[in-house]
Amino acid sequence: MSECLFCKFVKREIPTQVVYEDEHAFAFRDINPQAPTHILVIPRLHIENLAAMGTEHETLMGHLLWVCAEIARQEGIESEGYRVVLNTNRAAGQSVYHLHFHLLGGRQMTWPPG
Ligand code: AMP
Ligand code: ZN
């Protein structure tokens, strides 16, 4: 997906505020943060969203969740608590079609989400 913004971040074609990367995962700060900590955790692999996930991605998805937990530790939001959000398609408000977990923390969250 040459035109995908998040693929361009992964390939370092466009600079962004990287907080973590490894062989399969990449994480950076959201440009429009909705909480004091707002980080996007994505696979290096271009997958549109959860609806496009196949069984071949199960290990990868588990790894991405571990990365969320690891970054939450690094950011010091683990004990207070944090939220991980995965928007899928239009009604959920997905605006970038490269799968991303939102890691949100540093403030009290409300429920139900908007
Ligand atoms: P979603 O609406 O769930 O698809 O989330 C997309 C997220 O990407 C939003 O929270 C945006 O603020 C974020 N975003 C869009 N463009 C950029 C960018 N250039 N750098 C960092 N985050 C971005
Ligand atoms: Zn992509």
Short mmCIF file of C-alpha atoms and ligand atoms in Angstrom, two decimals:
data_model
loop_
_atom_site.label_atom_id
_atom_site.label_comp_id
_atom_site.label_asym_id
_atom_site.label_seq_id
_atom_site.Cartn_x
_atom_site.Cartn_y
_atom_site.Cartn_z
CA MET A 1 0.00 0.00 0.00
CA SER A 2 2.29 2.76 -1.26
CA GLU A 3 -0.22 5.55 -0.53
CA CYS A 4 -0.88 4.47 3.08
CA LEU A 5 0.28 7.10 5.61
CA PHE A 6 1.07 4.57 8.33
CA CYS A 7 3.07 2.39 5.90
CA LYS A 8 5.11 5.51 5.14
CA PHE A 9 5.80 5.94 8.88
CA VAL A 10 6.90 2.29 9.12
CA LYS A 11 9.23 2.71 6.13
CA ARG A 12 10.51 6.00 7.65
CA GLU A 13 9.52 7.86 4.48
CA ILE A 14 7.64 10.39 6.65
CA PRO A 15 8.96 11.31 10.12
CA THR A 16 6.80 10.73 13.19
CA GLN A 17 7.31 10.52 16.95
CA VAL A 18 8.31 6.88 17.29
CA VAL A 19 8.06 5.37 20.77
CA TYR A 20 8.69 1.69 20.00
CA GLU A 21 9.57 -0.60 17.12
CA ASP A 22 10.54 -4.20 16.57
CA GLU A 23 10.43 -6.75 13.75
CA HIS A 24 6.63 -6.83 13.60
CA ALA A 25 5.34 -3.77 15.45
CA PHE A 26 5.69 0.00 15.25
CA ALA A 27 4.33 2.64 17.64
CA PHE A 28 4.16 6.42 17.50
CA ARG A 29 2.38 9.34 19.19
CA ASP A 30 -1.02 10.35 17.82
CA ILE A 31 -0.91 13.78 16.15
CA ASN A 32 -4.23 14.75 17.79
CA PRO A 33 -3.98 13.25 21.28
CA GLN A 34 -7.21 12.49 23.13
CA ALA A 35 -5.44 11.86 26.44
CA PRO A 36 -2.06 12.79 27.98
CA THR A 37 -0.74 9.51 26.60
CA HIS A 38 -2.13 8.65 23.16
CA ILE A 39 -0.01 6.24 21.18
CA LEU A 40 -0.87 4.25 18.06
CA VAL A 41 0.45 0.67 17.91
CA ILE A 42 0.45 -0.83 14.42
CA PRO A 43 1.72 -3.89 12.57
CA ARG A 44 4.51 -3.27 10.05
CA LEU A 45 2.36 -5.35 7.75
CA HIS A 46 -0.44 -3.45 6.04
CA ILE A 47 -3.74 -4.88 7.30
CA GLU A 48 -6.77 -2.58 6.78
CA ASN A 49 -8.54 -3.28 10.05
CA LEU A 50 -9.86 -6.02 12.31
CA ALA A 51 -12.38 -7.04 9.64
CA ALA A 52 -9.44 -7.88 7.34
CA MET A 53 -7.69 -9.99 9.96
CA GLY A 54 -7.11 -13.66 9.14
CA THR A 55 -6.09 -16.59 11.31
CA GLU A 56 -2.54 -16.10 9.98
CA HIS A 57 -2.47 -12.82 11.94
CA GLU A 58 -3.39 -14.28 15.34
CA THR A 59 0.17 -14.35 16.67
CA LEU A 60 0.83 -10.87 15.30
CA MET A 61 -2.29 -9.46 16.98
CA GLY A 62 -1.32 -11.00 20.29
CA HIS A 63 2.12 -9.45 19.95
CA LEU A 64 0.61 -6.00 19.27
CA LEU A 65 -1.39 -6.26 22.49
CA TRP A 66 1.77 -7.17 24.38
CA VAL A 67 3.43 -4.09 22.84
CA CYS A 68 0.53 -1.94 24.12
CA ALA A 69 1.05 -3.34 27.63
CA GLU A 70 4.82 -2.83 27.42
CA ILE A 71 4.49 0.79 26.28
CA ALA A 72 1.93 1.41 29.03
CA ARG A 73 4.58 0.27 31.52
CA GLN A 74 7.19 2.54 29.93
CA GLU A 75 4.78 5.49 29.97
CA GLY A 76 4.01 4.94 33.65
CA ILE A 77 0.25 4.54 33.14
CA GLU A 78 -0.01 0.86 34.04
CA SER A 79 -1.02 1.11 37.67
CA GLU A 80 -3.53 3.96 37.19
CA GLY A 81 -4.95 2.23 34.14
CA TYR A 82 -5.32 2.75 30.44
CA ARG A 83 -7.58 1.95 27.51
CA VAL A 84 -6.82 0.16 24.23
CA VAL A 85 -9.20 0.91 21.35
CA LEU A 86 -9.45 -0.63 17.90
CA ASN A 87 -11.87 1.23 15.60
CA THR A 88 -13.17 -0.83 12.70
CA ASN A 89 -14.90 0.77 9.69
CA ARG A 90 -17.08 3.83 9.43
CA ALA A 91 -19.53 3.62 12.33
CA ALA A 92 -16.63 3.15 14.75
CA GLY A 93 -14.94 6.25 13.33
CA GLN A 94 -12.02 4.55 11.60
CA SER A 95 -10.26 7.22 9.54
CA VAL A 96 -6.93 5.56 8.68
CA TYR A 97 -7.22 2.16 7.04
CA HIS A 98 -4.05 0.58 8.42
CA LEU A 99 -4.94 -1.38 11.56
CA HIS A 100 -3.97 0.49 14.73
CA PHE A 101 -4.55 0.07 18.43
CA HIS A 102 -5.06 3.36 20.26
CA LEU A 103 -3.29 3.26 23.65
CA LEU A 104 -4.87 5.95 25.83
CA GLY A 105 -4.00 6.89 29.38
CA GLY A 106 -3.06 9.58 31.84
CA ARG A 107 -6.61 10.66 32.61
CA GLN A 108 -9.86 9.15 33.90
CA MET A 109 -11.77 7.44 31.06
CA THR A 110 -15.52 7.48 30.81
CA TRP A 111 -17.91 4.66 29.92
CA PRO A 112 -19.72 4.16 27.62
CA PRO A 113 -17.31 5.53 25.01
CA GLY A 114 -18.68 8.11 22.58
P1 AMP B 1 -8.91 6.14 13.66
O1 AMP B 1 -9.85 7.30 13.59
O2 AMP B 1 -9.26 5.09 14.67
O3 AMP B 1 -8.70 5.54 12.28
O4 AMP B 1 -7.53 6.71 14.15
C1 AMP B 1 -6.64 7.36 13.31
C2 AMP B 1 -5.74 8.17 14.19
O5 AMP B 1 -4.61 8.54 13.43
C3 AMP B 1 -6.36 9.43 14.73
O6 AMP B 1 -6.37 9.41 16.16
C4 AMP B 1 -5.48 10.53 14.18
O7 AMP B 1 -5.30 11.61 15.07
C5 AMP B 1 -4.19 9.78 13.90
N1 AMP B 1 -3.38 10.40 12.88
C6 AMP B 1 -3.77 10.85 11.67
N2 AMP B 1 -2.73 11.38 11.00
C7 AMP B 1 -1.65 11.24 11.81
C8 AMP B 1 -0.27 11.61 11.70
N3 AMP B 1 0.20 12.23 10.61
N4 AMP B 1 0.56 11.32 12.74
C9 AMP B 1 0.09 10.71 13.85
N5 AMP B 1 -1.20 10.34 14.01
C10 AMP B 1 -2.06 10.61 13.02
ZN ZN B 2 -0.48 0.71 5.57
#
